[in-house]
CSV table of C-alpha atoms in Angstrom, one decimal:
chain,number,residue,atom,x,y,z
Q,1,UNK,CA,-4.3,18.1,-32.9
Q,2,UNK,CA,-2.7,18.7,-29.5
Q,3,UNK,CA,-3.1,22.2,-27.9
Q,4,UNK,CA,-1.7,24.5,-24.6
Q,5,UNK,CA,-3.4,26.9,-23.3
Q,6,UNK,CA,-3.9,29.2,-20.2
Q,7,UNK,CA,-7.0,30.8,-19.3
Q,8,UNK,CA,-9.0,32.2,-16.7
Q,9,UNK,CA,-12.3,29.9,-15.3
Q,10,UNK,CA,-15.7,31.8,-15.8
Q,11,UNK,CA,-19.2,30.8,-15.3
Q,12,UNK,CA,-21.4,30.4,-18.3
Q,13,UNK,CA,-23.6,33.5,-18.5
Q,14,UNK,CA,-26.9,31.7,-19.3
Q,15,UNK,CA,-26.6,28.4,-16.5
Q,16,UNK,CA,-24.3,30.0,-13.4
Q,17,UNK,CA,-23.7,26.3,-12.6
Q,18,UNK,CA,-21.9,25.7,-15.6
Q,19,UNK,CA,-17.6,26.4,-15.1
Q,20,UNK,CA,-16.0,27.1,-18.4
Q,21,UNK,CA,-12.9,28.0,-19.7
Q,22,UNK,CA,-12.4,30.1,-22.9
Q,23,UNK,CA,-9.6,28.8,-25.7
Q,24,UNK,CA,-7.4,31.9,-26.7
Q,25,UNK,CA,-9.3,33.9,-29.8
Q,26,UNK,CA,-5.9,32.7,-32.1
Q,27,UNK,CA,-6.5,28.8,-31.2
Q,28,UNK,CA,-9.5,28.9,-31.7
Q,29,UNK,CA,-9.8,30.6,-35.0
Q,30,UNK,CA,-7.1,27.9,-35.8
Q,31,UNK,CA,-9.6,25.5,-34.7
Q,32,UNK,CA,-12.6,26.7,-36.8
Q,33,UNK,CA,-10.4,26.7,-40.2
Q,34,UNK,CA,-8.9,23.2,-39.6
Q,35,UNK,CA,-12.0,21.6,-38.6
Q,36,UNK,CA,-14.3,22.7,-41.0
Q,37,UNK,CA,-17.2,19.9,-41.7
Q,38,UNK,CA,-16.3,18.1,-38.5
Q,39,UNK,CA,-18.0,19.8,-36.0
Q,40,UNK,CA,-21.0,18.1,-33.8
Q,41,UNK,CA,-24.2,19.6,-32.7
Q,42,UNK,CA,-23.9,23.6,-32.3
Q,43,UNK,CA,-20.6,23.4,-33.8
Q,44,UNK,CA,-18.9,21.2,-31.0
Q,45,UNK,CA,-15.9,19.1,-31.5
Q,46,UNK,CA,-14.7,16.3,-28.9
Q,47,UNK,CA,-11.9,16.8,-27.4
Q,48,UNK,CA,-9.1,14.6,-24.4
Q,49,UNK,CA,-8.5,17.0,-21.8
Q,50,UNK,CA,-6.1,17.3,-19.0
Q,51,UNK,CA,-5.7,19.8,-16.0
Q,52,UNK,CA,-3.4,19.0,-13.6
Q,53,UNK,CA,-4.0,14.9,-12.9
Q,54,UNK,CA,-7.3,14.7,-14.3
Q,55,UNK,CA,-8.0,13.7,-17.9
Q,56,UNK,CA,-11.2,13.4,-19.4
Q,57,UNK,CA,-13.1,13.4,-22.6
Q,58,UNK,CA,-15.9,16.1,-23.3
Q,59,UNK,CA,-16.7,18.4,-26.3
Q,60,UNK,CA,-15.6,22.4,-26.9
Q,61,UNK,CA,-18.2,24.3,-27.8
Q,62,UNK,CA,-18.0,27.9,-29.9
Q,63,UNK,CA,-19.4,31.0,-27.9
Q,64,UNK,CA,-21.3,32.8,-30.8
Q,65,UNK,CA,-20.7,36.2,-28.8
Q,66,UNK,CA,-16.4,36.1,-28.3
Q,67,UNK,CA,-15.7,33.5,-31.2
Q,68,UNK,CA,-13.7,31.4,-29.1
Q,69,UNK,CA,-14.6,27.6,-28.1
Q,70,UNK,CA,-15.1,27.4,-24.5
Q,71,UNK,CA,-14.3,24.2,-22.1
Q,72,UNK,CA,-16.8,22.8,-19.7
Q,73,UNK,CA,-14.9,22.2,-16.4
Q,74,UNK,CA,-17.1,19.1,-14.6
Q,75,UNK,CA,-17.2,19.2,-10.7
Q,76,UNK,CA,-14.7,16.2,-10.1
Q,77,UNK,CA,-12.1,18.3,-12.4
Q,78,UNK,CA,-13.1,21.4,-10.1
Q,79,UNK,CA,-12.5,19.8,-7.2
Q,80,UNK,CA,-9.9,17.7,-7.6
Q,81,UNK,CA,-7.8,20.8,-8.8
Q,82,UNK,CA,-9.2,23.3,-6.4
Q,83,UNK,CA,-10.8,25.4,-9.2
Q,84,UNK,CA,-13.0,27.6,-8.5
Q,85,UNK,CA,-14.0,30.7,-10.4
Q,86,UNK,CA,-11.5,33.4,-11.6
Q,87,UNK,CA,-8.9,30.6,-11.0
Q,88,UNK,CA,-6.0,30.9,-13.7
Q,89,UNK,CA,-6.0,27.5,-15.3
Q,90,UNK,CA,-3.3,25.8,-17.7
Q,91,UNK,CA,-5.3,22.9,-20.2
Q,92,UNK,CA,-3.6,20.4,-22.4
Q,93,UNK,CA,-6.5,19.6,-24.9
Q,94,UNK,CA,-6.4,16.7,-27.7
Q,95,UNK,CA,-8.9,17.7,-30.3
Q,96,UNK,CA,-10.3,14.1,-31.4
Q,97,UNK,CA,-10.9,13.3,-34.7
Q,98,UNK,CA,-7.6,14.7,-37.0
């Protein structure tokens, strides 16, 4: 399953280390329905990601409070994109596994 999305880069409100951005509430209701009884721990699904030049493999994770899965955005992506928070962001996601 290959996904586009834009969103806005926020830090995690329990670890203000932790860089995140949110998948649209549509995709990732989407998500949810399609992957049912495929999820990881706390509901996490792998994932190929790509921003800009940099693709990596990680995990989306669903955000009990909004509903929407939320990407972790490691320092080398950060950097090597010149992301920093509040930054508007355009993803390319491969959800793994379909």
């Amino acid at each position: 399953m290959n996904i586009e999305f834009e969103g806005t880069v926020h830090r995690w409100r329990n670890n203000e280390g932790i860089f995140l951005v949110s998948l649209p509430k549509d995709l990732s209701d989407e998500i949810k329905e399609i992957s049912e009884g495929m999820t990881n721990g706390w509901g996490s699904l792998k994932v190929e990601a790509r921003l800009g030049s940099v693709v990596w493999r990680t995990s989306i994770f669903p955000d009990s409070k909004t509903g929407c899965f939320d990407l972790p955005l490691k320092s080398e992506v950060r950097k090597k994109n010149n992301i920093d928070e509040g930054s508007a962001v355009k993803v390319q996601l491969d959800v793994l596994g379909f």
